[in-house]
Each structure stands twice: as C-alpha cells, then as structure tokens.
PDB file of C-alpha atoms in Angstrom:
ATOM      1  CA  MET A  29     -15.710  12.260  15.636  1.00 31.00           C
ATOM      2  CA  PRO A  30     -17.920  11.653  12.608  1.00 31.00           C
ATOM      3  CA  THR A  31     -20.127   8.609  12.520  1.00 33.00           C
ATOM      4  CA  PRO A  32     -18.159   5.870  10.760  1.00 34.00           C
ATOM      5  CA  LYS A  33     -19.377   4.908   7.322  1.00 42.00           C
ATOM      6  CA  LYS A  34     -20.201   1.303   6.788  1.00 41.00           C
ATOM      7  CA  PRO A  35     -18.141  -0.323   4.037  1.00 44.00           C
ATOM      8  CA  THR A  36     -20.144  -0.428   0.841  1.00 35.00           C
ATOM      9  CA  SER A  37     -19.580  -2.584  -2.167  1.00 34.00           C
ATOM     10  CA  THR A  38     -21.737  -3.309  -5.171  1.00 33.00           C
ATOM     11  CA  GLY A  39     -22.617  -6.891  -5.905  1.00 34.00           C
ATOM     12  CA  GLN A  40     -21.484  -8.230  -2.525  1.00 32.00           C
ATOM     13  CA  LYS A  41     -23.779 -10.490  -0.580  1.00 34.00           C
ATOM     14  CA  SER A  42     -23.941  -9.774   3.125  1.00 32.00           C
ATOM     15  CA  SER A  43     -22.801 -13.298   3.915  1.00 34.00           C
ATOM     16  CA  SER A  44     -19.442 -12.570   2.294  1.00 40.00           C
ATOM     17  CA  ARG A  45     -18.771  -9.990   4.995  1.00 49.00           C
ATOM     18  CA  LYS A  46     -18.975 -12.483   7.823  1.00 46.00           C
ATOM     19  CA  PRO A  47     -15.596 -13.358   9.334  1.00 46.00           C
ATOM     20  CA  LEU A  48     -14.011 -16.534   8.079  1.00 45.00           C
ATOM     21  CA  VAL A  49     -12.810 -18.981  10.682  1.00 41.00           C
ATOM     22  CA  TYR A  50      -9.083 -18.628  11.343  1.00 48.00           C
ATOM     23  CA  GLY A  51      -9.211 -19.813  14.940  1.00 46.00           C
ATOM     24  CA  ALA A  52      -8.466 -17.322  17.707  1.00 48.00           C
ATOM     25  CA  ALA A  53      -6.599 -15.100  15.256  1.00 51.00           C
ATOM     26  CA  ILE A  54      -9.829 -13.812  13.743  1.00 52.00           C
ATOM     27  CA  VAL A  55     -10.943 -12.293  17.052  1.00 47.00           C
ATOM     28  CA  VAL A  56      -7.690 -10.412  17.502  1.00 51.00           C
ATOM     29  CA  ALA A  57      -7.393  -9.400  13.855  1.00 52.00           C
ATOM     30  CA  ALA A  58     -10.952  -8.117  13.823  1.00 49.00           C
ATOM     31  CA  GLY A  59     -10.147  -5.905  16.769  1.00 49.00           C
ATOM     32  CA  LEU A  60      -6.854  -4.630  15.362  1.00 50.00           C
ATOM     33  CA  LEU A  61      -8.005  -4.136  11.786  1.00 54.00           C
ATOM     34  CA  GLY A  62     -11.468  -2.878  12.665  1.00 46.00           C
ATOM     35  CA  PHE A  63     -10.496  -0.138  15.104  1.00 39.00           C
ATOM     36  CA  ALA A  64      -9.500   2.501  12.539  1.00 37.00           C
ATOM     37  CA  SER A  65     -12.106   5.269  12.489  1.00 32.00           C
ATOM     38  CA  TYR A  66     -13.811   6.901   9.535  1.00 31.00           C
ATOM     39  CA  ARG A  67     -11.295   9.745   9.778  1.00 35.00           C
ATOM     40  CA  ALA A  68      -8.495   7.342   8.977  1.00 38.00           C
ATOM     41  CA  THR A  69     -10.208   6.084   5.842  1.00 37.00           C
ATOM     42  CA  ALA A  70     -12.178   9.082   4.622  1.00 39.00           C
ATOM     43  CA  PRO A  71     -12.196   9.208   0.805  1.00 40.00           C
ATOM     44  CA  ASP A  72     -12.334  13.022   0.734  1.00 45.00           C
ATOM     45  CA  ASP A  73      -9.027  13.644   2.543  1.00 43.00           C
ATOM     46  CA  THR A  74     -10.694  15.680   5.302  1.00 38.00           C
ATOM     47  CA  ALA A  75      -8.769  13.751   7.920  1.00 38.00           C
ATOM     48  CA  PRO A  76      -5.790  15.444   9.545  1.00 37.00           C
ATOM     49  CA  ASP A  77      -2.254  14.646   8.444  1.00 40.00           C
ATOM     50  CA  THR A  78      -0.851  11.835  10.575  1.00 36.00           C
ATOM     51  CA  SER A  79       2.591  11.675   8.995  1.00 36.00           C
ATOM     52  CA  SER A  80       4.143  12.921  12.228  1.00 37.00           C
ATOM     53  CA  ALA A  81       2.006  10.747  14.498  1.00 36.00           C
ATOM     54  CA  PRO A  82       3.813   8.283  16.764  1.00 36.00           C
ATOM     55  CA  ALA A  83       4.292   4.838  15.320  1.00 35.00           C
ATOM     56  CA  ALA A  84       2.050   2.034  16.457  1.00 40.00           C
ATOM     57  CA  GLU A  85       3.972  -0.143  18.843  1.00 46.00           C
ATOM     58  CA  VAL A  86       5.528  -3.275  17.418  1.00 46.00           C
ATOM     59  CA  SER A  87       6.833  -5.675  20.022  1.00 43.00           C
ATOM     60  CA  ALA A  88      10.494  -6.610  20.010  1.00 44.00           C
ATOM     61  CA  ASP A  89       9.311 -10.192  20.384  1.00 52.00           C
ATOM     62  CA  PRO A  90       8.906 -11.364  16.759  1.00 50.00           C
ATOM     63  CA  ASN A  91       6.253 -13.863  17.843  1.00 60.00           C
ATOM     64  CA  GLU A  92       4.045 -11.386  19.669  1.00 63.00           C
ATOM     65  CA  GLY A  93       1.002 -10.285  17.707  1.00 81.00           C
ATOM     66  CA  VAL A  94       1.686 -12.779  14.913  1.00 87.00           C
ATOM     67  CA  TYR A  95      -0.991 -15.300  13.956  1.00 91.00           C
ATOM     68  CA  PRO A  96       0.079 -18.280  11.804  1.00 90.00           C
ATOM     69  CA  GLU A  97      -3.454 -18.716  10.445  1.00 91.00           C
ATOM     70  CA  LEU A  98      -3.272 -15.235   8.939  1.00 94.00           C
ATOM     71  CA  ALA A  99       0.245 -15.742   7.601  1.00 95.00           C
ATOM     72  CA  LYS A 100      -1.151 -18.550   5.459  1.00 95.00           C
ATOM     73  CA  LEU A 101      -3.176 -16.007   3.475  1.00 97.00           C
ATOM     74  CA  ALA A 102      -0.032 -15.083   1.509  1.00 97.00           C
ATOM     75  CA  ARG A 103      -0.497 -16.573  -1.958  1.00 97.00           C
ATOM     76  CA  ARG A 104       3.159 -16.629  -3.019  1.00 97.00           C
ATOM     77  CA  ASP A 105       2.103 -17.117  -6.612  1.00 97.00           C
ATOM     78  CA  ALA A 106       4.973 -16.195  -8.937  1.00 97.00           C
ATOM     79  CA  ASP A 107       2.403 -15.412 -11.653  1.00 97.00           C
ATOM     80  CA  ASP A 108       0.421 -13.018  -9.458  1.00 98.00           C
ATOM     81  CA  LYS A 109       0.083  -9.831 -11.528  1.00 97.00           C
ATOM     82  CA  LEU A 110      -0.810  -7.803  -8.423  1.00 98.00           C
ATOM     83  CA  ALA A 111       2.318  -8.582  -6.423  1.00 98.00           C
ATOM     84  CA  THR A 112       5.935  -7.538  -6.345  1.00 98.00           C
ATOM     85  CA  GLY A 113       8.978  -9.258  -4.910  1.00 98.00           C
ATOM     86  CA  ARG A 114      10.293 -12.788  -4.841  1.00 98.00           C
ATOM     87  CA  ALA A 115       7.700 -15.489  -4.259  1.00 98.00           C
ATOM     88  CA  ASP A 116      10.107 -17.063  -1.763  1.00 97.00           C
ATOM     89  CA  ALA A 117      10.800 -13.832   0.165  1.00 98.00           C
ATOM     90  CA  PRO A 118      10.928 -14.455   3.934  1.00 98.00           C
ATOM     91  CA  VAL A 119       8.402 -11.662   4.589  1.00 98.00           C
ATOM     92  CA  VAL A 120       5.071 -11.053   2.854  1.00 98.00           C
ATOM     93  CA  LEU A 121       3.126  -7.841   3.326  1.00 98.00           C
ATOM     94  CA  ILE A 122      -0.504  -8.170   2.237  1.00 98.00           C
ATOM     95  CA  GLU A 123      -2.252  -4.848   1.643  1.00 98.00           C
ATOM     96  CA  TYR A 124      -6.045  -4.495   1.541  1.00 98.00           C
ATOM     97  CA  ALA A 125      -6.794  -1.131  -0.054  1.00 98.00           C
ATOM     98  CA  ASP A 126      -9.231   1.051  -1.996  1.00 98.00           C
ATOM     99  CA  PHE A 127      -8.208   3.523  -4.696  1.00 98.00           C
ATOM    100  CA  LYS A 128     -10.648   6.108  -3.301  1.00 97.00           C
ATOM    101  CA  CYS A 129      -9.051   5.924   0.142  1.00 97.00           C
ATOM    102  CA  GLY A 130      -6.946   8.996   0.882  1.00 95.00           C
ATOM    103  CA  TYR A 131      -4.695   7.221   3.361  1.00 96.00           C
ATOM    104  CA  CYS A 132      -4.134   4.322   0.984  1.00 97.00           C
ATOM    105  CA  GLY A 133      -2.820   6.923  -1.438  1.00 97.00           C
ATOM    106  CA  LYS A 134      -0.615   8.405   1.260  1.00 96.00           C
ATOM    107  CA  PHE A 135       0.891   4.973   1.973  1.00 97.00           C
ATOM    108  CA  ALA A 136       1.351   4.333  -1.766  1.00 98.00           C
ATOM    109  CA  ARG A 137       3.156   7.627  -2.336  1.00 97.00           C
ATOM    110  CA  ASP A 138       5.120   8.112   0.880  1.00 97.00           C
ATOM    111  CA  THR A 139       5.856   4.742   2.458  1.00 97.00           C
ATOM    112  CA  GLU A 140       5.543   1.894  -0.050  1.00 98.00           C
ATOM    113  CA  PRO A 141       8.295   3.141  -2.414  1.00 98.00           C
ATOM    114  CA  LYS A 142      10.726   3.218   0.525  1.00 98.00           C
ATOM    115  CA  LEU A 143       9.785  -0.325   1.530  1.00 98.00           C
ATOM    116  CA  ILE A 144      10.295  -1.487  -2.064  1.00 98.00           C
ATOM    117  CA  GLU A 145      13.678   0.199  -2.287  1.00 98.00           C
ATOM    118  CA  LYS A 146      14.873  -1.097   1.079  1.00 98.00           C
ATOM    119  CA  TYR A 147      13.331  -4.557   1.357  1.00 98.00           C
ATOM    120  CA  VAL A 148      11.802  -5.757  -1.939  1.00 98.00           C
ATOM    121  CA  LYS A 149      14.904  -5.126  -4.008  1.00 98.00           C
ATOM    122  CA  ASP A 150      17.140  -7.121  -1.652  1.00 97.00           C
ATOM    123  CA  GLY A 151      14.735 -10.080  -1.608  1.00 98.00           C
ATOM    124  CA  THR A 152      13.518  -9.656   1.988  1.00 98.00           C
ATOM    125  CA  LEU A 153       9.970  -8.525   1.237  1.00 98.00           C
ATOM    126  CA  ARG A 154       7.140  -9.443  -1.088  1.00 98.00           C
ATOM    127  CA  ILE A 155       4.087  -7.181  -1.358  1.00 98.00           C
ATOM    128  CA  GLU A 156       0.761  -8.698  -2.353  1.00 98.00           C
ATOM    129  CA  TRP A 157      -2.114  -6.378  -3.237  1.00 98.00           C
ATOM    130  CA  ARG A 158      -5.724  -7.184  -2.416  1.00 98.00           C
ATOM    131  CA  ASN A 159      -8.494  -5.077  -3.932  1.00 98.00           C
ATOM    132  CA  PHE A 160     -10.772  -3.979  -1.105  1.00 98.00           C
ATOM    133  CA  PRO A 161     -13.221  -1.439  -2.597  1.00 98.00           C
ATOM    134  CA  ILE A 162     -15.468  -0.138   0.185  1.00 96.00           C
ATOM    135  CA  PHE A 163     -16.593   3.251  -1.135  1.00 96.00           C
ATOM    136  CA  GLY A 164     -19.087   2.171  -3.761  1.00 96.00           C
ATOM    137  CA  GLU A 165     -19.307   1.910  -7.534  1.00 97.00           C
ATOM    138  CA  GLU A 166     -16.280   4.044  -8.424  1.00 98.00           C
ATOM    139  CA  SER A 167     -14.130   2.067  -6.007  1.00 98.00           C
ATOM    140  CA  GLU A 168     -15.282  -1.081  -7.771  1.00 98.00           C
ATOM    141  CA  ASN A 169     -14.445   0.438 -11.171  1.00 98.00           C
ATOM    142  CA  ALA A 170     -10.930   1.292 -10.052  1.00 98.00           C
ATOM    143  CA  ALA A 171     -10.412  -2.126  -8.471  1.00 98.00           C
ATOM    144  CA  ARG A 172     -11.482  -3.956 -11.620  1.00 98.00           C
ATOM    145  CA  GLY A 173      -9.403  -1.540 -13.678  1.00 98.00           C
ATOM    146  CA  ALA A 174      -6.348  -2.362 -11.576  1.00 98.00           C
ATOM    147  CA  TRP A 175      -6.945  -6.063 -12.141  1.00 98.00           C
ATOM    148  CA  ALA A 176      -7.472  -5.520 -15.889  1.00 98.00           C
ATOM    149  CA  ALA A 177      -4.272  -3.470 -16.127  1.00 98.00           C
ATOM    150  CA  GLY A 178      -2.490  -6.311 -14.384  1.00 98.00           C
ATOM    151  CA  GLN A 179      -3.523  -8.714 -17.117  1.00 98.00           C
ATOM    152  CA  GLN A 180      -1.347  -6.609 -19.442  1.00 98.00           C
ATOM    153  CA  ASP A 181       1.462  -6.350 -16.879  1.00 98.00           C
ATOM    154  CA  ARG A 182       0.641  -2.758 -15.986  1.00 98.00           C
ATOM    155  CA  PHE A 183      -0.867  -3.130 -12.512  1.00 98.00           C
ATOM    156  CA  TRP A 184       1.832  -1.175 -10.671  1.00 98.00           C
ATOM    157  CA  GLU A 185       1.817   1.568 -13.290  1.00 98.00           C
ATOM    158  CA  PHE A 186      -1.973   1.818 -12.922  1.00 98.00           C
ATOM    159  CA  HIS A 187      -1.539   1.771  -9.136  1.00 98.00           C
ATOM    160  CA  SER A 188       0.844   4.748  -9.367  1.00 98.00           C
ATOM    161  CA  ALA A 189      -1.436   6.691 -11.716  1.00 98.00           C
ATOM    162  CA  ALA A 190      -4.552   6.074  -9.607  1.00 98.00           C
ATOM    163  CA  TYR A 191      -2.774   7.094  -6.400  1.00 98.00           C
ATOM    164  CA  ALA A 192      -1.063  10.178  -7.815  1.00 98.00           C
ATOM    165  CA  GLU A 193      -1.806  13.467  -6.064  1.00 96.00           C
ATOM    166  CA  GLY A 194      -5.213  14.705  -7.164  1.00 95.00           C
ATOM    167  CA  ALA A 195      -6.115  11.544  -9.088  1.00 97.00           C
ATOM    168  CA  LYS A 196      -9.008  10.405  -6.933  1.00 94.00           C
ATOM    169  CA  GLU A 197     -10.543  13.863  -6.923  1.00 95.00           C
ATOM    170  CA  LYS A 198     -11.221  13.331 -10.648  1.00 97.00           C
ATOM    171  CA  GLY A 199     -13.251  10.241  -9.804  1.00 97.00           C
ATOM    172  CA  PHE A 200     -13.137   6.717 -11.145  1.00 98.00           C
ATOM    173  CA  GLY A 201     -15.886   6.612 -13.713  1.00 98.00           C
ATOM    174  CA  LYS A 202     -15.193   4.175 -16.529  1.00 97.00           C
ATOM    175  CA  ASP A 203     -13.881   6.830 -18.907  1.00 97.00           C
ATOM    176  CA  ARG A 204     -11.529   8.062 -16.212  1.00 98.00           C
ATOM    177  CA  VAL A 205     -10.362   4.515 -15.452  1.00 98.00           C
ATOM    178  CA  LYS A 206      -9.666   4.022 -19.152  1.00 98.00           C
ATOM    179  CA  ALA A 207      -7.632   7.244 -19.159  1.00 98.00           C
ATOM    180  CA  LEU A 208      -5.615   5.981 -16.196  1.00 98.00           C
ATOM    181  CA  ALA A 209      -4.968   2.725 -18.047  1.00 98.00           C
ATOM    182  CA  GLU A 210      -3.685   4.701 -21.039  1.00 98.00           C
ATOM    183  CA  GLU A 211      -1.485   6.762 -18.706  1.00 98.00           C
ATOM    184  CA  ALA A 212      -0.203   3.502 -17.210  1.00 98.00           C
ATOM    185  CA  GLY A 213       0.887   2.257 -20.616  1.00 98.00           C
ATOM    186  CA  VAL A 214      -1.783  -0.398 -21.141  1.00 98.00           C
ATOM    187  CA  LYS A 215      -1.371  -1.249 -24.817  1.00 98.00           C
ATOM    188  CA  ASP A 216      -4.702  -2.809 -25.759  1.00 98.00           C
ATOM    189  CA  LEU A 217      -7.341  -0.454 -24.351  1.00 98.00           C
ATOM    190  CA  ASN A 218     -10.188  -2.305 -26.050  1.00 98.00           C
ATOM    191  CA  LEU A 219      -9.164  -5.500 -24.297  1.00 98.00           C
ATOM    192  CA  PHE A 220      -8.741  -3.521 -21.083  1.00 98.00           C
ATOM    193  CA  MET A 221     -12.332  -2.253 -21.236  1.00 98.00           C
ATOM    194  CA  LYS A 222     -13.581  -5.735 -22.011  1.00 98.00           C
ATOM    195  CA  ASP A 223     -11.659  -7.140 -19.046  1.00 98.00           C
ATOM    196  CA  LEU A 224     -12.863  -4.287 -16.837  1.00 97.00           C
ATOM    197  CA  ASP A 225     -16.467  -5.424 -17.158  1.00 96.00           C
ATOM    198  CA  GLY A 226     -15.780  -9.132 -17.416  1.00 98.00           C
ATOM    199  CA  LYS A 227     -16.633 -11.863 -14.948  1.00 98.00           C
ATOM    200  CA  PRO A 228     -12.991 -12.755 -14.177  1.00 98.00           C
ATOM    201  CA  ALA A 229     -12.336  -9.196 -12.944  1.00 98.00           C
ATOM    202  CA  ARG A 230     -15.497  -9.165 -10.838  1.00 98.00           C
ATOM    203  CA  ASP A 231     -14.694 -12.580  -9.388  1.00 98.00           C
ATOM    204  CA  ALA A 232     -11.102 -11.603  -8.563  1.00 98.00           C
ATOM    205  CA  VAL A 233     -12.191  -8.426  -6.776  1.00 98.00           C
ATOM    206  CA  ALA A 234     -14.932 -10.272  -4.906  1.00 98.00           C
ATOM    207  CA  LYS A 235     -12.398 -12.894  -3.774  1.00 97.00           C
ATOM    208  CA  ASP A 236     -10.114 -10.207  -2.365  1.00 98.00           C
ATOM    209  CA  GLN A 237     -13.026  -8.450  -0.667  1.00 96.00           C
ATOM    210  CA  GLU A 238     -14.202 -11.670   0.890  1.00 96.00           C
ATOM    211  CA  GLN A 239     -10.750 -12.350   2.306  1.00 96.00           C
ATOM    212  CA  ALA A 240     -10.555  -8.838   3.777  1.00 95.00           C
ATOM    213  CA  TYR A 241     -13.955  -9.065   5.419  1.00 94.00           C
ATOM    214  CA  GLY A 242     -13.050 -12.554   6.537  1.00 93.00           C
ATOM    215  CA  ILE A 243     -10.155 -11.345   8.676  1.00 92.00           C
ATOM    216  CA  GLY A 244     -12.269  -8.595  10.188  1.00 90.00           C
ATOM    217  CA  ALA A 245     -11.014  -5.651   8.117  1.00 92.00           C
ATOM    218  CA  THR A 246     -13.574  -2.849   7.959  1.00 88.00           C
ATOM    219  CA  SER A 247     -11.340   0.041   6.933  1.00 91.00           C
ATOM    220  CA  THR A 248      -8.565   0.792   4.491  1.00 95.00           C
ATOM    221  CA  PRO A 249      -5.678   0.431   4.330  1.00 96.00           C
ATOM    222  CA  SER A 250      -5.276  -2.745   6.365  1.00 96.00           C
ATOM    223  CA  PHE A 251      -2.184  -4.923   6.324  1.00 96.00           C
ATOM    224  CA  LEU A 252      -0.824  -8.305   7.321  1.00 97.00           C
ATOM    225  CA  ILE A 253       2.936  -8.760   7.662  1.00 97.00           C
ATOM    226  CA  ASN A 254       3.656 -12.482   8.039  1.00 97.00           C
ATOM    227  CA  GLY A 255       0.414 -12.758   9.988  1.00 95.00           C
ATOM    228  CA  ARG A 256       0.839  -9.581  12.050  1.00 95.00           C
ATOM    229  CA  PRO A 257      -2.172  -7.234  11.576  1.00 95.00           C
ATOM    230  CA  ILE A 258      -1.498  -3.522  11.108  1.00 94.00           C
ATOM    231  CA  ALA A 259      -4.353  -1.063  10.619  1.00 92.00           C
ATOM    232  CA  GLY A 260      -4.102   2.261   8.859  1.00 91.00           C
ATOM    233  CA  ALA A 261      -1.384   4.192   7.042  1.00 90.00           C
ATOM    234  CA  GLN A 262       0.997   4.015   9.977  1.00 94.00           C
ATOM    235  CA  PRO A 263       4.361   5.806   9.931  1.00 94.00           C
ATOM    236  CA  GLU A 264       7.182   4.115   8.058  1.00 96.00           C
ATOM    237  CA  GLU A 265       8.752   3.066  11.367  1.00 96.00           C
ATOM    238  CA  THR A 266       5.843   0.742  12.124  1.00 96.00           C
ATOM    239  CA  PHE A 267       6.344  -1.161   8.873  1.00 97.00           C
ATOM    240  CA  THR A 268      10.123  -1.347   9.093  1.00 97.00           C
ATOM    241  CA  GLN A 269       9.953  -2.703  12.635  1.00 96.00           C
ATOM    242  CA  ALA A 270       7.387  -5.329  11.669  1.00 96.00           C
ATOM    243  CA  ILE A 271       9.269  -6.349   8.510  1.00 98.00           C
ATOM    244  CA  GLU A 272      12.585  -6.650  10.296  1.00 96.00           C
ATOM    245  CA  ALA A 273      11.056  -8.608  13.167  1.00 95.00           C
ATOM    246  CA  ALA A 274       9.417 -10.982  10.675  1.00 96.00           C
ATOM    247  CA  ALA A 275      12.653 -11.356   8.700  1.00 97.00           C
ATOM    248  CA  GLU A 276      14.577 -12.175  11.872  1.00 94.00           C
ATOM    249  CA  GLN A 277      11.976 -14.712  12.901  1.00 92.00           C
ATOM    250  CA  ALA A 278      12.079 -16.345   9.453  1.00 93.00           C
ATOM    251  CA  LYS A 279      15.869 -16.515   9.683  1.00 89.00           C
ATOM    252  CA  THR A 280      15.661 -18.098  13.129  1.00 84.00           C
ATOM    253  CA  THR A 281      13.089 -20.710  12.213  1.00 81.00           C
ATOM    254  CA  GLY A 282      14.527 -21.373   8.771  1.00 69.00           C
ATOM    255  CA  LYS A 283      10.979 -21.898   7.584  1.00 52.00           C
ATOM    256  CA  ASP A 284      10.662 -22.891   3.924  1.00 44.00           C
ATOM    257  CA  THR A 285       8.807 -20.138   2.115  1.00 44.00           C
ATOM    258  CA  GLY A 286       8.329 -22.213  -1.036  1.00 42.00           C
ATOM    259  CA  ASN A 287       8.503 -21.287  -4.694  1.00 41.00           C
ATOM    260  CA  ALA A 288      12.238 -20.673  -4.447  1.00 39.00           C
ATOM    261  CA  GLY A 289      13.773 -18.714  -7.281  1.00 39.00           C
ATOM    262  CA  ASN A 290      10.532 -17.269  -8.621  1.00 43.00           C
ATOM    263  CA  ASP A 291      10.084 -13.551  -9.046  1.00 43.00           C
ATOM    264  CA  ALA A 292       6.971 -11.432  -9.360  1.00 40.00           C
ATOM    265  CA  ALA A 293       6.818  -8.178 -11.271  1.00 42.00           C
ATOM    266  CA  ASP A 294       8.731  -5.303  -9.698  1.00 46.00           C
ATOM    267  CA  PRO A 295       7.124  -1.850 -10.018  1.00 44.00           C
ATOM    268  CA  ALA A 296      10.540  -0.274  -9.575  1.00 42.00           C
ATOM    269  CA  LYS A 297      11.749  -1.781 -12.839  1.00 40.00           C
TER     270      LYS A 297
END
C-alpha cells in the first residue's frame, strides 16, 4: 500500500488541524474518519474500483455509532447556498469533500443523485456540503470557486460540472475554474472571479476545513449522518441504511429539528 499523503492546504495554520473537543465522540470519529487509506482518496484515480465492495456495516440499532455532539454540527441554515433539502428534514448528511478527490467524484456521480431522488425530494434528508480541500492549491481554487458559484445560486451546477467525468484531469487553475463557473450558468463572471479571491470565500473554506479537521477527518470523502461517521465513498447501501435508521430514530424521539417550513436550494430543480 502506498504511503498515505498528508492532507495539504494552503493558508492553514497547523493549529487548525487539531481536533476540536466534542467529548468522547471525537476519539471515535477520528478513528472512523481517519482510517481511509491514500488509495481511497487518491486524486489521480489510480485506486481500484470499489463499487462492488461490500457495504460498511451499519447497526440495526439506530443509536449505535451515533454521537449527539457531532449531530450538532448540522447548520440547518435555510439560506445556506451549499446545501439542499428542507432545513427541518429529520436527517442531515454532512459531506466533507475535495473536488480533486476521485472518490468524491464517484459519490457525486453515482450515489448522491439517488439519495436526492429518494430522500431529499420527499423531505427526509438534507445534504450540507463542507469544502475540505486537502490536495493543495488547485483544491483550494475549486473550493473557493464552489463557494463563489453558490453566491449566485449555482453551487450545485458548479458541483456537477467539477465532478463530471474527466473534469479534474483538466485541473483547477483559475482559468479552468472560471470556465466551470460559465458551464454552471454563473451569470456575472467578473463578480465570480472577484469572489473567488476574496476574503469571505477564503474564510468560508477555512471554516469548513477547520470543522473537518476538528472531527478527526484526514481523508475525503468523509460524512456525518445525524452524528454517525462514515468514511469513504461507500456503496449506496451504507448510506440508505444509515439514513433510514436516522429517520426512524427521529420519528421515535420526535425531536424538533427546527427551522420548520424552510427549504434550501435543490440541485434537482
């Protein structure tokens, strides 16, 4: 097995990569989210296809492997440009991902659309994106570009363009990111480029990175589903089991998810 690459990110202080304190959950999450090897996150797609690999086990007990401290990381902000689904959905999937990550692209193309069709559209699931660029300057460019596209309500279109087959092989230099924004239907490209290099974009990406490092994530993609950590682009079955277990638990507890009646943008629309 190749020697794992350390996550790299421009402009990040080392202190921001220290785990935040979420009680005992941080120890478990660090283990679950940090175990994925370099081969599961390689940006050059040299890793073998795992689409037929067995699903990671999800306990039938909806409480097992769920950490309330991590569930609180869901923002449930109806104005979040980088989220889709009702703000009051009973289940929130948080995704920490990098646009240069081959397996993030695999999840985006193969699994996420099915989850949106099955669970987001019926109000069960909300998906919240967190930019987690770990492969250097081009990852940072793409992350800030995604945020900038979101300011013009084109995040999910940018997300689709950046994760299209063959997109990452063309790189994410600034000219390429601008071309992706145009492909995504961003109307004001001058404003987009200004936002791309602006402090708000850098701060937003840094905030997402800090949260990811804080829960112990060292590879992409990493996920939280109502506080249940899932590492890697697991088979669809893993996500459906976790979502349905979380939905059943929410139904049982009748927990108030807040922000009732608010919707976030839906990439399927």
